[in-house]
PDB file of C-alpha atoms in Angstrom:
ATOM      1  CA  VAL Z  60    -210.060  47.601-141.927  1.00  0.00           C
ATOM      2  CA  GLY Z  61    -211.049  46.370-145.314  1.00  0.00           C
ATOM      3  CA  LEU Z  62    -213.834  46.900-147.925  1.00  0.00           C
ATOM      4  CA  GLY Z  63    -216.136  44.609-149.251  1.00  0.00           C
ATOM      5  CA  THR Z  64    -219.022  44.326-151.542  1.00  0.00           C
ATOM      6  CA  ASP Z  65    -222.201  42.474-150.470  1.00  0.00           C
ATOM      7  CA  SER Z  66    -224.934  41.414-152.861  1.00  0.00           C
ATOM      8  CA  GLY Z  67    -226.534  38.373-150.974  1.00  0.00           C
ATOM      9  CA  GLY Z  68    -224.234  38.405-147.930  1.00  0.00           C
ATOM     10  CA  SER Z  69    -220.656  38.722-149.069  1.00  0.00           C
ATOM     11  CA  ILE Z  70    -219.750  41.424-146.395  1.00  0.00           C
ATOM     12  CA  ARG Z  71    -221.499  39.986-143.404  1.00  0.00           C
ATOM     13  CA  ILE Z  72    -220.921  36.066-144.158  1.00  0.00           C
ATOM     14  CA  PRO Z  73    -216.899  36.158-144.267  1.00  0.00           C
ATOM     15  CA  ALA Z  74    -217.186  38.821-141.222  1.00  0.00           C
ATOM     16  CA  ALA Z  75    -219.369  36.250-139.391  1.00  0.00           C
ATOM     17  CA  TRP Z  76    -217.198  33.095-140.113  1.00  0.00           C
ATOM     18  CA  CYS Z  77    -214.017  34.999-139.217  1.00  0.00           C
ATOM     19  CA  GLY Z  78    -215.121  36.485-135.989  1.00  0.00           C
ATOM     20  CA  ILE Z  79    -214.804  40.144-137.117  1.00  0.00           C
ATOM     21  CA  VAL Z  80    -217.689  42.940-137.924  1.00  0.00           C
ATOM     22  CA  GLY Z  81    -218.949  43.399-141.082  1.00  0.00           C
ATOM     23  CA  PHE Z  82    -221.265  46.302-142.239  1.00  0.00           C
ATOM     24  CA  LYS Z  83    -223.604  46.586-145.397  1.00  0.00           C
ATOM     25  CA  PRO Z  84    -224.797  50.199-145.605  1.00  0.00           C
ATOM     26  CA  THR Z  85    -228.500  51.194-146.750  1.00  0.00           C
ATOM     27  CA  TRP Z  86    -228.249  50.535-150.388  1.00  0.00           C
ATOM     28  CA  GLY Z  87    -226.873  53.624-152.474  1.00  0.00           C
ATOM     29  CA  LEU Z  88    -225.150  55.405-149.492  1.00  0.00           C
ATOM     30  CA  VAL Z  89    -221.766  54.211-150.524  1.00  0.00           C
ATOM     31  CA  PRO Z  90    -220.727  54.983-153.844  1.00  0.00           C
ATOM     32  CA  LEU Z  91    -220.175  51.781-156.161  1.00  0.00           C
ATOM     33  CA  ASP Z  92    -217.602  53.809-158.310  1.00  0.00           C
ATOM     34  CA  GLY Z  93    -214.855  51.366-159.394  1.00  0.00           C
ATOM     35  CA  CYS Z  94    -216.472  48.241-158.279  1.00  0.00           C
ATOM     36  CA  PHE Z  95    -217.440  45.760-161.091  1.00  0.00           C
ATOM     37  CA  PRO Z  96    -221.158  44.658-160.649  1.00  0.00           C
ATOM     38  CA  LEU Z  97    -222.802  41.736-159.687  1.00  0.00           C
ATOM     39  CA  ALA Z  98    -226.734  42.520-159.692  1.00  0.00           C
ATOM     40  CA  PRO Z  99    -226.544  46.323-159.547  1.00  0.00           C
ATOM     41  CA  SER Z 100    -229.826  47.012-157.584  1.00  0.00           C
ATOM     42  CA  TYR Z 101    -228.889  44.766-154.963  1.00  0.00           C
ATOM     43  CA  ASP Z 102    -224.828  45.544-155.001  1.00  0.00           C
ATOM     44  CA  HIS Z 103    -223.818  47.491-151.849  1.00  0.00           C
ATOM     45  CA  ALA Z 104    -220.213  48.380-150.671  1.00  0.00           C
ATOM     46  CA  GLY Z 105    -218.893  48.799-146.832  1.00  0.00           C
ATOM     47  CA  PRO Z 106    -216.674  47.738-144.380  1.00  0.00           C
ATOM     48  CA  MET Z 107    -215.037  45.127-142.222  1.00  0.00           C
ATOM     49  CA  ALA Z 108    -212.922  45.562-139.210  1.00  0.00           C
ATOM     50  CA  ARG Z 109    -212.222  44.470-135.882  1.00  0.00           C
ATOM     51  CA  THR Z 110    -214.590  46.965-133.782  1.00  0.00           C
ATOM     52  CA  VAL Z 111    -218.012  48.625-134.992  1.00  0.00           C
ATOM     53  CA  GLU Z 112    -216.126  51.852-134.030  1.00  0.00           C
ATOM     54  CA  GLU Z 113    -213.711  51.154-136.844  1.00  0.00           C
ATOM     55  CA  CYS Z 114    -216.674  50.653-138.941  1.00  0.00           C
ATOM     56  CA  GLU Z 115    -217.931  53.913-138.054  1.00  0.00           C
ATOM     57  CA  ALA Z 116    -214.821  55.703-138.985  1.00  0.00           C
ATOM     58  CA  ALA Z 117    -214.660  53.941-142.037  1.00  0.00           C
ATOM     59  CA  MET Z 118    -218.148  55.146-142.932  1.00  0.00           C
ATOM     60  CA  GLN Z 119    -217.047  58.788-142.360  1.00  0.00           C
ATOM     61  CA  VAL Z 120    -214.408  58.440-144.916  1.00  0.00           C
ATOM     62  CA  LEU Z 121    -216.870  56.618-147.400  1.00  0.00           C
ATOM     63  CA  VAL Z 122    -219.836  58.929-146.846  1.00  0.00           C
ATOM     64  CA  PRO Z 123    -218.661  62.534-146.221  1.00  0.00           C
ATOM     65  CA  GLY Z 124    -220.980  63.723-143.766  1.00  0.00           C
ATOM     66  CA  PHE Z 125    -221.826  60.559-142.151  1.00  0.00           C
ATOM     67  CA  GLU Z 126    -222.486  61.144-138.298  1.00  0.00           C
ATOM     68  CA  PRO Z 127    -222.204  58.415-136.003  1.00  0.00           C
ATOM     69  CA  VAL Z 128    -224.537  58.435-132.768  1.00  0.00           C
ATOM     70  CA  ARG Z 129    -223.993  57.176-129.285  1.00  0.00           C
ATOM     71  CA  LEU Z 130    -226.748  55.123-127.499  1.00  0.00           C
ATOM     72  CA  GLU Z 131    -226.491  55.874-123.337  1.00  0.00           C
ATOM     73  CA  SER Z 132    -228.526  52.613-122.941  1.00  0.00           C
ATOM     74  CA  LEU Z 133    -230.031  49.652-125.145  1.00  0.00           C
ATOM     75  CA  GLU Z 134    -233.277  50.406-123.198  1.00  0.00           C
ATOM     76  CA  GLU Z 135    -233.863  53.087-126.035  1.00  0.00           C
ATOM     77  CA  VAL Z 136    -234.134  50.736-128.729  1.00  0.00           C
ATOM     78  CA  ARG Z 137    -236.989  48.341-129.577  1.00  0.00           C
ATOM     79  CA  VAL Z 138    -235.704  45.218-131.294  1.00  0.00           C
ATOM     80  CA  GLY Z 139    -237.497  42.474-133.079  1.00  0.00           C
ATOM     81  CA  ILE Z 140    -235.800  39.152-132.936  1.00  0.00           C
ATOM     82  CA  ALA Z 141    -236.428  36.749-135.776  1.00  0.00           C
ATOM     83  CA  TRP Z 142    -235.111  33.693-137.636  1.00  0.00           C
ATOM     84  CA  LEU Z 143    -233.500  32.095-134.410  1.00  0.00           C
ATOM     85  CA  GLU Z 144    -235.256  28.482-135.213  1.00  0.00           C
ATOM     86  CA  ALA Z 145    -233.159  28.710-138.522  1.00  0.00           C
ATOM     87  CA  ALA Z 146    -229.834  28.514-136.623  1.00  0.00           C
ATOM     88  CA  ASP Z 147    -227.706  25.347-135.272  1.00  0.00           C
ATOM     89  CA  LEU Z 148    -227.917  24.829-132.024  1.00  0.00           C
ATOM     90  CA  LEU Z 149    -224.925  26.838-130.342  1.00  0.00           C
ATOM     91  CA  VAL Z 150    -225.145  29.571-132.914  1.00  0.00           C
ATOM     92  CA  ARG Z 151    -228.791  30.005-131.605  1.00  0.00           C
ATOM     93  CA  ALA Z 152    -227.812  30.217-128.256  1.00  0.00           C
ATOM     94  CA  GLN Z 153    -225.261  32.981-128.579  1.00  0.00           C
ATOM     95  CA  VAL Z 154    -227.645  35.009-130.419  1.00  0.00           C
ATOM     96  CA  GLU Z 155    -230.286  34.547-127.601  1.00  0.00           C
ATOM     97  CA  ALA Z 156    -227.923  35.419-125.139  1.00  0.00           C
ATOM     98  CA  ALA Z 157    -226.817  38.648-126.718  1.00  0.00           C
ATOM     99  CA  ALA Z 158    -230.568  39.270-127.439  1.00  0.00           C
ATOM    100  CA  GLU Z 159    -231.312  39.353-123.869  1.00  0.00           C
ATOM    101  CA  HIS Z 160    -229.303  42.465-123.312  1.00  0.00           C
ATOM    102  CA  PHE Z 161    -232.195  44.508-125.123  1.00  0.00           C
ATOM    103  CA  PRO Z 162    -234.800  45.021-122.612  1.00  0.00           C
ATOM    104  CA  GLN Z 163    -237.507  46.026-124.904  1.00  0.00           C
ATOM    105  CA  ARG Z 164    -237.616  43.113-127.371  1.00  0.00           C
ATOM    106  CA  THR Z 165    -240.163  41.084-129.048  1.00  0.00           C
ATOM    107  CA  ILE Z 166    -240.277  38.234-131.441  1.00  0.00           C
ATOM    108  CA  VAL Z 167    -241.393  39.063-134.836  1.00  0.00           C
ATOM    109  CA  GLU Z 168    -242.623  37.290-138.143  1.00  0.00           C
ATOM    110  CA  LEU Z 169    -240.734  38.317-141.332  1.00  0.00           C
ATOM    111  CA  PRO Z 170    -242.008  37.688-144.690  1.00  0.00           C
ATOM    112  CA  SER Z 171    -240.584  35.217-146.966  1.00  0.00           C
ATOM    113  CA  THR Z 172    -238.374  36.239-149.616  1.00  0.00           C
ATOM    114  CA  ASP Z 173    -239.183  33.372-152.347  1.00  0.00           C
ATOM    115  CA  GLY Z 174    -239.960  34.579-155.781  1.00  0.00           C
ATOM    116  CA  THR Z 175    -237.493  37.409-155.795  1.00  0.00           C
ATOM    117  CA  TYR Z 176    -234.015  35.602-156.617  1.00  0.00           C
ATOM    118  CA  VAL Z 177    -234.712  35.504-160.363  1.00  0.00           C
ATOM    119  CA  GLU Z 178    -234.687  39.104-160.642  1.00  0.00           C
ATOM    120  CA  PHE Z 179    -231.434  38.908-158.994  1.00  0.00           C
ATOM    121  CA  MET Z 180    -230.340  36.304-161.304  1.00  0.00           C
ATOM    122  CA  HIS Z 181    -231.494  38.294-164.647  1.00  0.00           C
ATOM    123  CA  GLU Z 182    -229.337  41.281-163.049  1.00  0.00           C
ATOM    124  CA  VAL Z 183    -226.400  39.123-163.129  1.00  0.00           C
ATOM    125  CA  ALA Z 184    -227.093  38.000-166.606  1.00  0.00           C
ATOM    126  CA  ASP Z 185    -227.422  41.394-167.989  1.00  0.00           C
ATOM    127  CA  VAL Z 186    -223.882  42.207-166.511  1.00  0.00           C
ATOM    128  CA  HIS Z 187    -222.524  39.099-168.061  1.00  0.00           C
ATOM    129  CA  ARG Z 188    -224.496  38.570-171.458  1.00  0.00           C
ATOM    130  CA  GLU Z 189    -221.793  39.968-173.597  1.00  0.00           C
ATOM    131  CA  LEU Z 190    -218.721  39.094-171.691  1.00  0.00           C
ATOM    132  CA  TYR Z 191    -219.734  35.316-171.630  1.00  0.00           C
ATOM    133  CA  SER Z 192    -220.965  35.266-175.052  1.00  0.00           C
ATOM    134  CA  GLU Z 193    -217.155  36.020-176.211  1.00  0.00           C
ATOM    135  CA  HIS Z 194    -215.084  35.026-172.873  1.00  0.00           C
ATOM    136  CA  ALA Z 195    -217.079  31.673-171.626  1.00  0.00           C
ATOM    137  CA  ASP Z 196    -213.606  29.558-171.351  1.00  0.00           C
ATOM    138  CA  ALA Z 197    -212.156  32.361-169.238  1.00  0.00           C
ATOM    139  CA  TYR Z 198    -215.071  31.681-166.485  1.00  0.00           C
ATOM    140  CA  GLY Z 199    -214.008  29.364-163.865  1.00  0.00           C
ATOM    141  CA  GLU Z 200    -215.534  25.711-163.390  1.00  0.00           C
ATOM    142  CA  ASN Z 201    -217.465  26.963-160.148  1.00  0.00           C
ATOM    143  CA  VAL Z 202    -218.673  30.090-162.199  1.00  0.00           C
ATOM    144  CA  ARG Z 203    -219.591  28.966-165.319  1.00  0.00           C
ATOM    145  CA  PRO Z 204    -222.831  26.935-164.539  1.00  0.00           C
ATOM    146  CA  LYS Z 205    -224.217  29.940-162.502  1.00  0.00           C
ATOM    147  CA  ILE Z 206    -223.877  32.335-165.174  1.00  0.00           C
ATOM    148  CA  GLU Z 207    -225.612  29.795-167.333  1.00  0.00           C
ATOM    149  CA  ARG Z 208    -228.439  29.458-165.051  1.00  0.00           C
ATOM    150  CA  CYS Z 209    -228.713  33.179-164.798  1.00  0.00           C
ATOM    151  CA  LEU Z 210    -228.896  33.720-168.674  1.00  0.00           C
ATOM    152  CA  ALA Z 211    -231.754  31.364-168.665  1.00  0.00           C
ATOM    153  CA  VAL Z 212    -234.113  33.652-167.030  1.00  0.00           C
ATOM    154  CA  THR Z 213    -236.606  35.244-169.139  1.00  0.00           C
ATOM    155  CA  ASP Z 214    -237.549  38.876-169.118  1.00  0.00           C
ATOM    156  CA  ALA Z 215    -241.002  37.859-168.091  1.00  0.00           C
ATOM    157  CA  GLU Z 216    -239.630  35.730-165.158  1.00  0.00           C
ATOM    158  CA  ALA Z 217    -237.690  38.892-164.123  1.00  0.00           C
ATOM    159  CA  GLU Z 218    -240.759  41.119-164.153  1.00  0.00           C
ATOM    160  CA  THR Z 219    -242.501  38.906-162.034  1.00  0.00           C
ATOM    161  CA  ALA Z 220    -239.762  38.640-159.458  1.00  0.00           C
ATOM    162  CA  ARG Z 221    -239.429  42.461-159.572  1.00  0.00           C
ATOM    163  CA  ARG Z 222    -242.785  42.916-158.538  1.00  0.00           C
ATOM    164  CA  ARG Z 223    -242.385  40.365-155.864  1.00  0.00           C
ATOM    165  CA  ARG Z 224    -239.800  42.257-154.579  1.00  0.00           C
ATOM    166  CA  ALA Z 225    -241.788  45.637-154.244  1.00  0.00           C
ATOM    167  CA  GLU Z 226    -244.240  43.671-152.335  1.00  0.00           C
ATOM    168  CA  VAL Z 227    -241.674  42.079-150.168  1.00  0.00           C
ATOM    169  CA  ARG Z 228    -240.152  45.502-149.034  1.00  0.00           C
ATOM    170  CA  GLU Z 229    -243.698  46.894-148.222  1.00  0.00           C
ATOM    171  CA  ARG Z 230    -244.458  43.745-146.141  1.00  0.00           C
ATOM    172  CA  TYR Z 231    -241.053  44.442-144.352  1.00  0.00           C
ATOM    173  CA  LEU Z 232    -242.020  47.604-143.290  1.00  0.00           C
ATOM    174  CA  GLU Z 233    -245.288  46.642-142.305  1.00  0.00           C
ATOM    175  CA  ALA Z 234    -243.821  43.889-140.173  1.00  0.00           C
ATOM    176  CA  THR Z 235    -241.284  45.782-138.411  1.00  0.00           C
ATOM    177  CA  GLN Z 236    -243.615  48.774-137.789  1.00  0.00           C
ATOM    178  CA  ASP Z 237    -243.485  48.738-134.266  1.00  0.00           C
ATOM    179  CA  VAL Z 238    -239.473  47.990-133.618  1.00  0.00           C
ATOM    180  CA  ASP Z 239    -236.521  50.387-134.333  1.00  0.00           C
ATOM    181  CA  LEU Z 240    -233.926  47.305-135.040  1.00  0.00           C
ATOM    182  CA  LEU Z 241    -233.973  43.709-136.070  1.00  0.00           C
ATOM    183  CA  LEU Z 242    -231.873  41.110-134.518  1.00  0.00           C
ATOM    184  CA  THR Z 243    -231.288  37.919-136.096  1.00  0.00           C
ATOM    185  CA  PRO Z 244    -228.459  35.104-136.630  1.00  0.00           C
ATOM    186  CA  THR Z 245    -226.209  36.292-139.508  1.00  0.00           C
ATOM    187  CA  VAL Z 246    -225.616  32.698-140.767  1.00  0.00           C
ATOM    188  CA  PRO Z 247    -227.388  29.653-139.429  1.00  0.00           C
ATOM    189  CA  PHE Z 248    -224.193  27.753-138.799  1.00  0.00           C
ATOM    190  CA  VAL Z 249    -220.192  28.237-138.381  1.00  0.00           C
ATOM    191  CA  ALA Z 250    -217.817  28.619-141.081  1.00  0.00           C
ATOM    192  CA  PRO Z 251    -217.623  25.059-143.102  1.00  0.00           C
ATOM    193  CA  PRO Z 252    -214.038  23.479-144.116  1.00  0.00           C
ATOM    194  CA  ALA Z 253    -212.055  25.267-146.597  1.00  0.00           C
ATOM    195  CA  ASP Z 254    -212.589  22.152-148.944  1.00  0.00           C
ATOM    196  CA  ALA Z 255    -216.565  21.920-148.316  1.00  0.00           C
ATOM    197  CA  ASP Z 256    -218.678  22.247-151.520  1.00  0.00           C
ATOM    198  CA  GLU Z 257    -220.220  25.681-151.775  1.00  0.00           C
ATOM    199  CA  SER Z 258    -223.081  24.414-153.650  1.00  0.00           C
ATOM    200  CA  ALA Z 259    -224.045  22.029-150.583  1.00  0.00           C
ATOM    201  CA  PHE Z 260    -224.619  24.773-148.268  1.00  0.00           C
ATOM    202  CA  ARG Z 261    -224.990  28.050-150.393  1.00  0.00           C
ATOM    203  CA  LEU Z 262    -228.617  28.682-150.228  1.00  0.00           C
ATOM    204  CA  ARG Z 263    -228.772  28.065-146.431  1.00  0.00           C
ATOM    205  CA  GLY Z 264    -225.680  30.136-145.931  1.00  0.00           C
ATOM    206  CA  ILE Z 265    -227.289  33.611-147.711  1.00  0.00           C
ATOM    207  CA  SER Z 266    -230.692  32.401-146.530  1.00  0.00           C
ATOM    208  CA  LEU Z 267    -230.711  35.595-143.445  1.00  0.00           C
ATOM    209  CA  THR Z 268    -228.372  37.889-145.123  1.00  0.00           C
ATOM    210  CA  TYR Z 269    -229.977  38.051-148.779  1.00  0.00           C
ATOM    211  CA  PRO Z 270    -233.173  39.265-147.232  1.00  0.00           C
ATOM    212  CA  PHE Z 271    -231.722  42.572-146.468  1.00  0.00           C
ATOM    213  CA  ASP Z 272    -229.998  43.023-149.945  1.00  0.00           C
ATOM    214  CA  CYS Z 273    -233.280  42.327-151.382  1.00  0.00           C
ATOM    215  CA  THR Z 274    -234.976  45.293-149.269  1.00  0.00           C
ATOM    216  CA  GLY Z 275    -231.645  47.302-149.167  1.00  0.00           C
ATOM    217  CA  TRP Z 276    -231.601  47.585-145.447  1.00  0.00           C
ATOM    218  CA  PRO Z 277    -228.501  48.587-143.724  1.00  0.00           C
ATOM    219  CA  ALA Z 278    -227.297  45.240-141.705  1.00  0.00           C
ATOM    220  CA  LEU Z 279    -224.100  44.822-139.272  1.00  0.00           C
ATOM    221  CA  ALA Z 280    -222.743  41.256-138.482  1.00  0.00           C
ATOM    222  CA  LEU Z 281    -221.201  41.113-134.884  1.00  0.00           C
ATOM    223  CA  PRO Z 282    -219.406  38.564-133.362  1.00  0.00           C
ATOM    224  CA  CYS Z 283    -221.247  36.799-130.209  1.00  0.00           C
ATOM    225  CA  GLY Z 284    -219.079  34.241-129.127  1.00  0.00           C
ATOM    226  CA  PRO Z 285    -217.878  30.565-129.750  1.00  0.00           C
ATOM    227  CA  ALA Z 286    -220.349  28.076-131.399  1.00  0.00           C
ATOM    228  CA  GLU Z 287    -220.224  24.727-133.241  1.00  0.00           C
ATOM    229  CA  GLU Z 288    -216.556  23.499-133.042  1.00  0.00           C
ATOM    230  CA  GLY Z 289    -215.677  26.471-131.254  1.00  0.00           C
ATOM    231  CA  LEU Z 290    -215.883  28.771-134.300  1.00  0.00           C
ATOM    232  CA  PRO Z 291    -217.492  32.029-134.057  1.00  0.00           C
ATOM    233  CA  ALA Z 292    -221.149  32.733-134.248  1.00  0.00           C
ATOM    234  CA  SER Z 293    -222.477  36.064-135.345  1.00  0.00           C
ATOM    235  CA  LEU Z 294    -225.631  38.051-134.932  1.00  0.00           C
ATOM    236  CA  GLN Z 295    -227.252  40.599-137.393  1.00  0.00           C
ATOM    237  CA  LEU Z 296    -228.308  43.798-136.326  1.00  0.00           C
ATOM    238  CA  VAL Z 297    -230.551  45.302-139.088  1.00  0.00           C
ATOM    239  CA  GLY Z 298    -232.299  48.926-139.477  1.00  0.00           C
ATOM    240  CA  LYS Z 299    -234.836  50.381-141.982  1.00  0.00           C
ATOM    241  CA  PRO Z 300    -233.454  52.394-145.035  1.00  0.00           C
ATOM    242  CA  GLY Z 301    -231.327  55.329-143.551  1.00  0.00           C
ATOM    243  CA  GLN Z 302    -230.885  53.965-140.120  1.00  0.00           C
ATOM    244  CA  ASP Z 303    -227.296  53.291-140.729  1.00  0.00           C
ATOM    245  CA  ALA Z 304    -225.864  55.199-137.932  1.00  0.00           C
ATOM    246  CA  LEU Z 305    -228.468  53.709-135.378  1.00  0.00           C
ATOM    247  CA  VAL Z 306    -227.592  50.166-136.421  1.00  0.00           C
ATOM    248  CA  LEU Z 307    -223.874  50.944-135.720  1.00  0.00           C
ATOM    249  CA  ALA Z 308    -224.789  52.661-132.177  1.00  0.00           C
ATOM    250  CA  ALA Z 309    -226.707  49.873-131.463  1.00  0.00           C
ATOM    251  CA  GLY Z 310    -223.966  47.241-132.218  1.00  0.00           C
ATOM    252  CA  ALA Z 311    -221.272  49.344-130.392  1.00  0.00           C
ATOM    253  CA  SER Z 312    -223.634  49.491-127.316  1.00  0.00           C
ATOM    254  CA  LEU Z 313    -224.095  45.922-127.120  1.00  0.00           C
ATOM    255  CA  VAL Z 314    -220.297  45.251-127.294  1.00  0.00           C
ATOM    256  CA  ARG Z 315    -219.951  47.861-124.390  1.00  0.00           C
ATOM    257  CA  GLY Z 316    -222.585  45.888-122.370  1.00  0.00           C
ATOM    258  CA  THR Z 317    -221.243  42.504-123.107  1.00  0.00           C
ATOM    259  CA  ALA Z 318    -217.337  43.193-122.477  1.00  0.00           C
ATOM    260  CA  GLY Z 319    -216.025  41.603-119.547  1.00  0.00           C
ATOM    261  CA  PRO Z 320    -214.260  43.815-117.020  1.00  0.00           C
TER     262      PRO Z 320
END
């Protein structure tokens, strides 16, 4: 088991690309004491492990009183499917195949989070403003330009983005009022080569994970089979705030239902 932090996808994306399970809890559920912040109202901490059950066990340690639940059947859960069209061909095929195990499934349209990321950047700037002014040379070449872009965000721009984020949260609740969980690809594509230029794929890489840091909803990355180049594909199960146990239970039940003899 390992611990990760997730502000745009940094639990779920490495879990997806490594073919393991990663769980981002509801924002604020796992204390962030001892974690250096990135963007405080987006930052989450949570477990990564080989199985959903191991993530549940980790949550019981991280959150005293956390009680896992068990589903007798996936028929108990109404699932909204989204963003399949965003994924590469074989990733999409694996996620679609897994989705078929949910008898109560429907396609849902989720709102765009465009216009919110500026708030994220402003929070990053607030964290680093004094440090960077004194220690800019200590920042790595791949980090320094990102910090400088964040520092360029104005208070007025951040306030506009903050209002947009509040609107997005309301619209997500409206869009999912008839389902219990969402099911999406975790990342649209399989792991890139180790020497790939991150700037070339970063925005697409976080495109399906960042929205649930924006809303603070619990999200589980679950491997669902080989895709392009034989590398792991991953699906994302997402619940509304506070539905962490249900998300994990649905993931465990899905694995039980798809496991071979």
